[in-house]
């Protein structure tokens, strides 16, 4: 036990030393931290459209999506191999995935009741995919390694050994006059509005599908509620108005799903850049940890909101309202 | 006023909306923690609902953030 403790201290000292060394080394050599230019849509890696379809360019967020997909598929293969091996206690990654899925299944059972079996796959799939997409933004080299292209308000070029990099030759007045910027090869796909909107539309459409599956065409009375329009003088009109509002809220669900994930992840990426350009040593590590946490929270929130809305759609709002009045 | 300066001021002003979300998240969490301390058996359910409430309150701040980012980097 004592030896393990000593090993941690030595490791921490080595990492601290490396931090300080690179920090002072960089200052000594006159390397200035760089604030890369922030670009909201996914950047194009090539100007030729994919498969000859106009407007479909290979962007770096597309590479991020492929990476996230591959990770999810590899996890699936690993877990199924672990399950087939016949061990009662799964170890390693499949054990971790089992713990996560068990937690998600517990939450689903508490909310969805008898629809757990139908709703849980959506919850788990969305959570795993978004989690892989969010955490792919934490891989070192992501958003910093890429193609150099021409950009008017960029930095200068410099050859460091075998690597060509952008370099701030900056004058003292803070102006830089270089003309180059980097288009990274890889960018987490959740910083692309196209991905979050697609996922949000899939989620909201499936919420309606679950409503129809559980209540048939009666689900439509949630939006066009004329049942009580003539039997109850004032509350009938209110019920009708609430139905119209429900329709609006379904549309705003798409917006809030998409912008919540996109806003959190894009702001996180920009935050890491800004902190890195202000304090090149130490400070970024803390925000890196914060991003790790936010990536997990946002993935679970996206999946959990989908799950809760789905189970609300299966429960039938109309009946509850009548009991309440 | 220069357009660039107006953009920066506008992006800053857009984030004022985060005040409400911060207050909202505080209210939600304080209520949830009180409920959990009074009734520890219900912790799981309360936590689920708390995270949902936080997500809804936070969405407003995220809209502000998106508007601010759009002003800064798109327009």
Short mmCIF file of C-alpha atoms in Angstrom, two decimals:
data_model
loop_
_atom_site.label_atom_id
_atom_site.label_comp_id
_atom_site.label_asym_id
_atom_site.label_seq_id
_atom_site.Cartn_x
_atom_site.Cartn_y
_atom_site.Cartn_z
CA UNK A 1 0.00 0.00 0.00
CA UNK A 2 2.77 2.38 0.92
CA UNK A 3 4.67 1.66 -2.28
CA UNK A 4 1.58 2.41 -4.42
CA UNK A 5 1.22 5.77 -2.68
CA UNK A 6 4.87 6.57 -3.40
CA UNK A 7 4.38 5.69 -7.06
CA UNK A 8 1.50 8.17 -7.39
CA UNK A 9 3.57 10.92 -5.85
CA UNK A 10 6.46 10.24 -8.25
CA UNK A 11 4.10 10.19 -11.24
CA UNK A 12 2.49 13.46 -10.17
CA UNK A 13 5.94 15.03 -9.75
CA UNK A 14 7.01 13.87 -13.23
CA UNK A 15 3.86 15.31 -14.84
CA UNK A 16 4.25 18.57 -12.91
CA UNK A 17 7.87 18.80 -14.00
CA UNK A 18 6.92 18.21 -17.63
CA UNK A 19 4.26 20.92 -17.40
CA UNK A 20 6.67 23.45 -15.92
CA UNK A 21 9.46 22.46 -18.32
CA UNK A 22 7.32 22.84 -21.45
CA UNK A 23 5.79 26.02 -20.06
CA UNK A 24 9.12 27.77 -19.37
CA UNK A 25 10.70 26.23 -22.47
CA UNK A 26 7.93 27.74 -24.56
CA UNK A 27 8.25 31.15 -22.95
CA UNK A 28 12.02 31.00 -23.34
CA UNK A 29 11.77 30.21 -27.05
CA UNK A 30 9.23 32.96 -27.57
CA UNK A 31 6.36 30.61 -28.45
CA UNK A 32 3.12 32.46 -27.98
CA UNK A 33 -0.14 30.63 -27.32
CA UNK A 34 -2.42 30.85 -30.33
CA UNK A 35 -6.14 31.54 -30.44
CA UNK A 36 -7.32 29.67 -33.53
CA UNK A 37 -10.09 31.19 -35.58
CA UNK A 38 -13.48 29.81 -34.59
CA UNK A 39 -15.69 28.55 -37.35
CA UNK A 40 -19.28 27.57 -36.61
CA UNK A 41 -20.25 25.12 -39.41
CA UNK A 42 -18.12 22.04 -40.02
CA UNK A 43 -15.08 22.98 -42.10
CA UNK A 44 -14.68 21.44 -45.55
CA UNK A 45 -11.66 19.16 -45.92
CA UNK A 46 -11.96 19.11 -49.71
CA UNK A 47 -13.78 21.14 -52.30
CA UNK A 48 -15.12 18.14 -54.25
CA UNK A 49 -18.60 17.02 -53.09
CA UNK A 50 -19.00 13.45 -51.84
CA UNK A 51 -20.52 10.98 -54.34
CA UNK A 52 -21.11 13.86 -56.74
CA UNK A 53 -24.04 15.21 -54.70
CA UNK A 54 -24.01 19.01 -54.78
CA UNK A 55 -23.61 20.56 -51.32
CA UNK A 56 -22.45 17.35 -49.59
CA UNK A 57 -18.83 18.10 -48.76
CA UNK A 58 -16.48 15.94 -46.66
CA UNK A 59 -16.35 18.08 -43.52
CA UNK A 60 -14.24 17.41 -40.44
CA UNK A 61 -17.38 16.85 -38.36
CA UNK A 62 -18.25 14.02 -40.76
CA UNK A 63 -14.93 12.41 -39.84
CA UNK A 64 -15.93 12.91 -36.19
CA UNK A 65 -19.26 11.17 -36.84
CA UNK A 66 -17.50 8.19 -38.47
CA UNK A 67 -15.14 7.97 -35.48
CA UNK A 68 -18.06 8.03 -33.01
CA UNK A 69 -19.89 5.35 -35.06
CA UNK A 70 -16.81 3.13 -35.14
CA UNK A 71 -16.34 3.49 -31.38
CA UNK A 72 -19.98 2.55 -30.71
CA UNK A 73 -19.75 -0.47 -33.05
CA UNK A 74 -16.49 -1.62 -31.43
CA UNK A 75 -18.09 -1.32 -27.98
CA UNK A 76 -21.05 -3.38 -29.20
CA UNK A 77 -18.75 -6.10 -30.58
CA UNK A 78 -16.66 -6.10 -27.39
CA UNK A 79 -19.67 -6.35 -25.10
CA UNK A 80 -21.33 -9.11 -27.12
CA UNK A 81 -18.05 -11.03 -27.05
CA UNK A 82 -17.87 -10.51 -23.29
CA UNK A 83 -21.45 -11.73 -22.81
CA UNK A 84 -20.85 -14.79 -25.00
CA UNK A 85 -17.72 -15.75 -23.06
CA UNK A 86 -20.02 -17.01 -20.31
CA UNK A 87 -18.43 -15.13 -17.43
CA UNK A 88 -20.97 -14.08 -14.79
CA UNK A 89 -19.03 -10.92 -13.93
CA UNK A 90 -17.98 -8.84 -16.94
CA UNK A 91 -14.63 -7.13 -16.68
CA UNK A 92 -12.96 -4.22 -18.48
CA UNK A 93 -14.87 -2.08 -20.93
CA UNK A 94 -17.82 -4.44 -21.19
CA UNK A 95 -18.18 -4.25 -17.41
CA UNK A 96 -18.23 -0.46 -17.52
CA UNK A 97 -20.80 -0.47 -20.34
CA UNK A 98 -22.89 -2.97 -18.37
CA UNK A 99 -22.86 -0.65 -15.34
CA UNK A 100 -23.90 2.34 -17.48
CA UNK A 101 -26.69 0.43 -19.24
CA UNK A 102 -27.93 -0.98 -15.93
CA UNK A 103 -28.21 2.55 -14.55
CA UNK A 104 -30.06 3.73 -17.68
CA UNK A 105 -32.37 0.70 -17.51
CA UNK A 106 -33.16 1.46 -13.88
CA UNK A 107 -34.12 5.05 -14.73
CA UNK A 108 -36.28 3.85 -17.66
CA UNK A 109 -38.09 1.30 -15.50
CA UNK A 110 -38.91 3.96 -12.93
CA UNK A 111 -40.45 6.28 -15.55
CA UNK A 112 -41.78 4.23 -18.46
CA UNK A 113 -43.29 1.25 -16.61
CA UNK A 114 -44.56 -1.43 -18.97
CA UNK A 115 -43.14 0.35 -22.05
CA UNK A 116 -39.56 -0.09 -20.75
CA UNK A 117 -38.71 -2.78 -23.29
CA UNK A 118 -39.68 -0.58 -26.25
CA UNK A 119 -38.30 2.73 -24.98
CA UNK A 120 -34.99 1.60 -23.45
CA UNK A 121 -33.18 0.88 -26.79
CA UNK A 122 -33.78 4.48 -27.95
CA UNK A 123 -32.53 5.89 -24.65
CA UNK A 124 -29.40 3.71 -24.62
CA UNK A 125 -28.56 4.21 -28.33
CA UNK A 126 -28.86 7.98 -28.18
CA UNK A 127 -26.86 8.17 -24.95
CA UNK A 128 -24.03 5.95 -26.23
CA UNK A 129 -23.75 7.72 -29.60
CA UNK A 130 -23.83 11.21 -28.11
CA UNK A 131 -21.38 10.14 -25.40
CA UNK A 132 -18.92 8.81 -27.99
CA UNK A 133 -19.37 11.98 -30.06
CA UNK A 134 -18.84 14.30 -27.08
CA UNK A 135 -15.81 12.50 -25.70
CA UNK A 136 -14.16 12.32 -29.15
CA UNK A 137 -13.57 16.05 -28.65
CA UNK A 138 -11.20 15.25 -25.77
CA UNK A 139 -8.72 13.23 -27.86
CA UNK A 140 -5.41 15.14 -27.99
CA UNK A 141 -4.63 16.40 -31.51
CA UNK A 142 -8.29 16.72 -32.32
CA UNK A 143 -9.03 20.27 -33.62
CA UNK A 144 -5.29 21.06 -33.73
CA UNK A 145 -3.91 18.67 -36.39
CA UNK A 146 -5.08 19.37 -39.90
CA UNK A 147 -4.62 21.00 -43.26
CA UNK A 148 -3.19 24.49 -43.54
CA UNK A 149 -5.19 26.85 -45.66
CA UNK A 150 -5.22 30.52 -46.51
CA UNK A 151 -7.05 32.82 -44.12
CA UNK A 152 -6.79 36.60 -44.06
CA UNK A 153 -6.60 37.17 -40.31
CA UNK A 154 -4.49 34.13 -39.45
CA UNK A 155 -0.92 33.51 -38.37
CA UNK A 156 2.47 32.97 -40.00
CA UNK A 157 3.85 29.61 -41.08
CA UNK A 158 6.93 28.04 -39.53
CA UNK A 159 8.79 24.78 -40.05
CA UNK A 160 9.57 23.02 -36.73
CA UNK A 161 11.51 19.85 -37.55
CA UNK A 162 9.29 17.70 -39.77
CA UNK A 163 6.15 19.59 -38.78
CA UNK A 164 4.79 22.69 -40.47
CA UNK A 165 2.80 24.75 -38.02
CA UNK A 166 1.18 28.13 -37.65
CA UNK A 167 3.22 30.46 -35.49
CA UNK A 168 2.50 33.76 -33.82
CA UNK A 169 5.38 36.06 -34.74
CA UNK A 170 3.27 38.74 -33.08
CA UNK A 171 4.52 42.24 -32.65
CA UNK A 172 4.24 43.89 -29.27
CA UNK A 173 1.06 45.76 -30.09
CA UNK A 174 -0.82 42.46 -30.28
CA UNK A 175 -1.39 42.63 -34.03
CA UNK A 176 -0.64 39.61 -36.17
CA UNK A 177 -0.41 39.75 -39.91
CA UNK A 178 -0.06 36.13 -40.96
CA UNK A 179 -2.28 34.63 -43.60
CA UNK A 180 -2.69 31.00 -42.60
CA UNK A 181 -5.04 28.96 -40.41
CA UNK A 182 -5.63 25.26 -39.76
CA UNK A 183 -8.60 23.18 -40.88
CA UNK A 184 -8.50 20.27 -38.42
CA UNK A 185 -9.01 16.71 -39.66
CA UNK A 186 -11.23 15.81 -36.73
CA UNK A 187 -13.84 17.76 -34.85
CA UNK A 188 -16.46 16.27 -32.48
CA UNK A 189 -19.68 15.80 -34.44
CA UNK A 190 -21.83 17.29 -31.67
CA UNK A 191 -20.35 20.71 -32.53
CA UNK A 192 -22.14 20.50 -35.89
CA UNK A 193 -25.74 21.76 -35.93
CA UNK A 194 -26.67 19.28 -38.69
CA UNK A 195 -26.00 16.29 -36.43
CA UNK A 196 -27.85 17.65 -33.39
CA UNK A 197 -30.84 18.68 -35.52
CA UNK A 198 -30.99 15.27 -37.21
CA UNK A 199 -30.86 13.50 -33.84
CA UNK A 200 -33.50 15.85 -32.39
CA UNK A 201 -35.86 15.27 -35.34
CA UNK A 202 -35.42 11.49 -35.02
CA UNK A 203 -36.16 11.72 -31.29
CA UNK A 204 -39.27 13.90 -31.65
CA UNK A 205 -40.69 11.83 -34.54
CA UNK A 206 -40.22 8.66 -32.49
CA UNK A 207 -41.99 10.33 -29.54
CA UNK A 208 -45.05 10.78 -31.80
CA UNK A 209 -44.71 7.19 -33.02
CA UNK A 210 -44.82 5.94 -29.42
CA UNK A 211 -47.91 8.08 -28.81
CA UNK A 212 -49.72 6.51 -31.77
CA UNK A 213 -48.59 3.00 -30.83
CA UNK A 214 -49.98 3.26 -27.32
CA UNK A 215 -53.21 5.22 -27.94
CA UNK A 216 -53.94 4.77 -31.62
CA UNK A 217 -55.56 7.71 -33.38
CA UNK A 218 -56.78 8.93 -30.00
CA UNK A 219 -53.31 10.43 -29.55
CA UNK A 220 -54.37 13.21 -31.92
CA UNK A 221 -56.86 14.53 -29.35
CA UNK A 222 -53.84 15.75 -27.42
CA UNK A 223 -53.39 18.37 -30.13
CA UNK A 224 -56.99 18.87 -31.40
CA UNK A 225 -59.01 18.64 -28.23
CA UNK A 226 -62.71 19.24 -29.06
CA UNK A 227 -64.05 16.61 -26.62
CA UNK A 228 -64.98 19.11 -23.94
CA UNK A 229 -65.52 22.15 -26.18
CA UNK A 230 -69.32 22.05 -25.91
CA UNK A 231 -69.86 20.15 -22.66
CA UNK A 232 -67.87 22.52 -20.45
CA UNK A 233 -68.51 26.21 -21.15
CA UNK A 234 -65.14 27.88 -20.40
CA UNK A 235 -62.76 25.03 -19.60
CA UNK A 236 -63.54 23.44 -22.98
CA UNK A 237 -62.09 26.45 -24.79
CA UNK A 238 -59.09 26.40 -22.47
CA UNK A 239 -58.55 22.68 -23.19
CA UNK A 240 -58.67 23.42 -26.92
CA UNK A 241 -56.09 26.18 -26.52
CA UNK A 242 -53.86 23.85 -24.48
CA UNK A 243 -54.02 21.36 -27.35
CA UNK A 244 -52.74 23.97 -29.80
CA UNK A 245 -49.97 24.86 -27.35
CA UNK A 246 -48.99 21.18 -27.16
CA UNK A 247 -48.51 21.25 -30.93
CA UNK A 248 -46.22 24.28 -30.62
CA UNK A 249 -44.30 22.60 -27.81
CA UNK A 250 -43.61 19.54 -29.98
CA UNK A 251 -41.93 21.82 -32.53
CA UNK A 252 -40.00 23.71 -29.90
CA UNK A 253 -38.78 20.36 -28.53
CA UNK A 254 -36.77 19.89 -31.72
CA UNK A 255 -35.18 23.32 -31.31
CA UNK A 256 -34.37 22.90 -27.65
CA UNK A 257 -32.94 19.36 -28.11
CA UNK A 258 -30.72 20.50 -30.97
CA UNK A 259 -29.50 23.76 -29.48
CA UNK A 260 -28.91 22.35 -26.00
CA UNK A 261 -26.41 19.73 -27.20
CA UNK A 262 -24.86 21.96 -29.86
CA UNK A 263 -24.54 24.98 -27.56
CA UNK A 264 -22.96 23.02 -24.72
CA UNK A 265 -20.42 21.19 -26.84
CA UNK A 266 -19.47 24.09 -29.13
CA UNK A 267 -19.11 26.45 -26.18
CA UNK A 268 -16.96 23.81 -24.47
CA UNK A 269 -14.62 23.58 -27.45
CA UNK A 270 -14.32 27.37 -27.68
CA UNK A 271 -13.75 27.55 -23.90
CA UNK A 272 -10.81 25.13 -24.14
CA UNK A 273 -9.28 27.24 -26.95
CA UNK A 274 -9.72 30.53 -25.09
CA UNK A 275 -8.31 29.22 -21.80
CA UNK A 276 -5.42 27.60 -23.69
CA UNK A 277 -4.59 30.87 -25.40
CA UNK A 278 -4.73 32.84 -22.13
CA UNK A 279 -2.88 30.47 -19.77
CA UNK A 280 -0.88 27.85 -21.69
CA UNK A 281 0.02 25.78 -18.61
CA UNK A 282 -2.23 24.05 -16.02
CA UNK A 283 -5.48 26.00 -16.34
CA UNK A 284 -6.67 24.09 -19.38
CA UNK A 285 -6.49 20.78 -17.51
CA UNK A 286 -9.21 21.89 -15.10
CA UNK A 287 -11.53 22.85 -17.95
CA UNK A 288 -10.65 19.61 -19.71
CA UNK A 289 -12.02 17.77 -16.68
CA UNK A 290 -15.11 20.00 -16.76
CA UNK A 291 -15.63 19.14 -20.44
CA UNK A 292 -15.31 15.42 -19.64
CA UNK A 293 -18.11 15.83 -17.09
CA UNK A 294 -20.32 18.01 -19.33
CA UNK A 295 -19.99 15.53 -22.20
CA UNK A 296 -21.38 12.76 -19.97
CA UNK A 297 -24.14 14.95 -18.51
CA UNK A 298 -25.32 16.20 -21.91
CA UNK A 299 -25.39 12.68 -23.36
CA UNK A 300 -27.49 11.43 -20.45
CA UNK A 301 -29.75 14.51 -20.55
CA UNK A 302 -30.43 14.11 -24.29
CA UNK A 303 -31.30 10.44 -23.84
CA UNK A 304 -33.27 10.96 -20.66
CA UNK A 305 -35.41 13.77 -22.08
CA UNK A 306 -36.22 11.55 -25.09
CA UNK A 307 -37.15 8.73 -22.72
CA UNK A 308 -39.32 10.93 -20.48
CA UNK A 309 -41.17 12.49 -23.44
CA UNK A 310 -41.73 9.02 -24.93
CA UNK A 311 -43.19 7.67 -21.71
CA UNK A 312 -45.35 10.81 -21.35
CA UNK A 313 -46.67 10.19 -24.86
CA UNK A 314 -47.60 6.61 -23.95
CA UNK A 315 -49.45 7.67 -20.81
CA UNK A 316 -52.15 9.74 -22.52
CA UNK A 317 -52.51 13.28 -21.23
CA UNK A 318 -56.23 13.65 -22.01
CA UNK A 319 -57.41 11.14 -19.41
CA UNK A 320 -55.42 12.80 -16.64
CA UNK A 321 -56.87 16.20 -17.46
CA UNK A 322 -60.42 14.97 -17.18
CA UNK A 323 -59.74 13.44 -13.79
CA UNK A 324 -58.17 16.67 -12.62
CA UNK A 325 -61.13 18.89 -13.43
CA UNK B 1 -19.90 53.22 -33.76
CA UNK B 2 -17.94 50.62 -35.66
CA UNK B 3 -19.83 47.48 -36.64
CA UNK B 4 -17.18 45.27 -35.01
CA UNK B 5 -17.57 47.01 -31.65
CA UNK B 6 -21.36 46.81 -31.87
CA UNK B 7 -21.07 43.07 -32.53
CA UNK B 8 -18.95 42.52 -29.42
CA UNK B 9 -21.30 44.58 -27.24
CA UNK B 10 -24.30 42.73 -28.63
CA UNK B 11 -22.73 39.33 -27.95
CA UNK B 12 -22.07 40.38 -24.38
CA UNK B 13 -25.60 41.72 -23.92
CA UNK B 14 -27.10 38.50 -25.29
CA UNK B 15 -25.56 36.56 -22.42
CA UNK B 16 -27.53 38.59 -19.82
CA UNK B 17 -30.19 35.90 -20.16
CA UNK B 18 -27.89 33.50 -18.33
CA UNK B 19 -28.84 35.27 -15.06
CA UNK B 20 -32.28 33.69 -15.10
CA UNK B 21 -30.98 30.23 -15.87
CA UNK B 22 -28.44 30.47 -13.05
CA UNK B 23 -31.10 31.47 -10.56
CA UNK B 24 -33.41 28.74 -11.87
CA UNK B 25 -30.80 26.01 -11.54
CA UNK B 26 -30.07 27.20 -8.01
CA UNK B 27 -33.75 27.02 -7.03
CA UNK B 28 -34.16 23.55 -8.58
CA UNK B 29 -31.08 22.14 -6.87
CA UNK B 30 -31.86 23.64 -3.47
CA UNK B 31 -35.35 22.16 -3.59
CA UNK B 32 -34.03 18.78 -4.67
CA UNK B 33 -31.36 18.68 -1.95
CA UNK B 34 -33.92 19.60 0.73
CA UNK B 35 -36.26 16.90 -0.53
CA UNK B 36 -33.45 14.32 -0.57
CA UNK B 37 -32.36 15.16 2.96
CA UNK B 38 -35.93 14.81 4.23
CA UNK B 39 -36.66 11.63 2.30
CA UNK B 40 -33.44 9.81 1.42
CA UNK B 41 -35.27 6.75 0.01
CA UNK B 42 -36.62 8.86 -2.87
CA UNK B 43 -33.15 10.05 -3.92
CA UNK B 44 -33.22 8.26 -7.30
CA UNK B 45 -36.52 9.71 -8.46
CA UNK B 46 -35.71 13.17 -7.14
CA UNK B 47 -32.35 13.14 -8.89
CA UNK B 48 -33.94 12.21 -12.23
CA UNK B 49 -36.48 14.99 -11.94
CA UNK B 50 -33.80 17.42 -10.75
CA UNK B 51 -31.64 16.76 -13.81
CA UNK B 52 -34.70 17.25 -16.04
CA UNK B 53 -35.51 20.55 -14.36
CA UNK B 54 -31.90 21.70 -14.64
CA UNK B 55 -31.88 20.76 -18.34
CA UNK B 56 -34.99 22.86 -18.99
CA UNK B 57 -33.67 25.84 -17.02
CA UNK B 58 -30.30 25.56 -18.70
CA UNK B 59 -31.82 25.46 -22.18
CA UNK B 60 -32.64 29.18 -21.90
CA UNK B 61 -29.02 30.02 -21.12
CA UNK B 62 -27.96 27.86 -24.06
CA UNK B 63 -30.25 29.85 -26.38
CA UNK B 64 -28.50 33.02 -25.20
CA UNK B 65 -25.14 31.36 -25.78
CA UNK B 66 -26.11 30.28 -29.29
CA UNK B 67 -27.32 33.80 -30.15
CA UNK B 68 -24.08 35.20 -28.77
CA UNK B 69 -21.95 32.71 -30.72
CA UNK B 70 -23.93 33.42 -33.89
CA UNK B 71 -23.34 37.16 -33.48
CA UNK B 72 -19.62 36.62 -32.87
CA UNK B 73 -18.74 34.03 -35.49
CA UNK B 74 -21.42 33.99 -38.19
CA UNK B 75 -22.72 37.50 -38.82
#
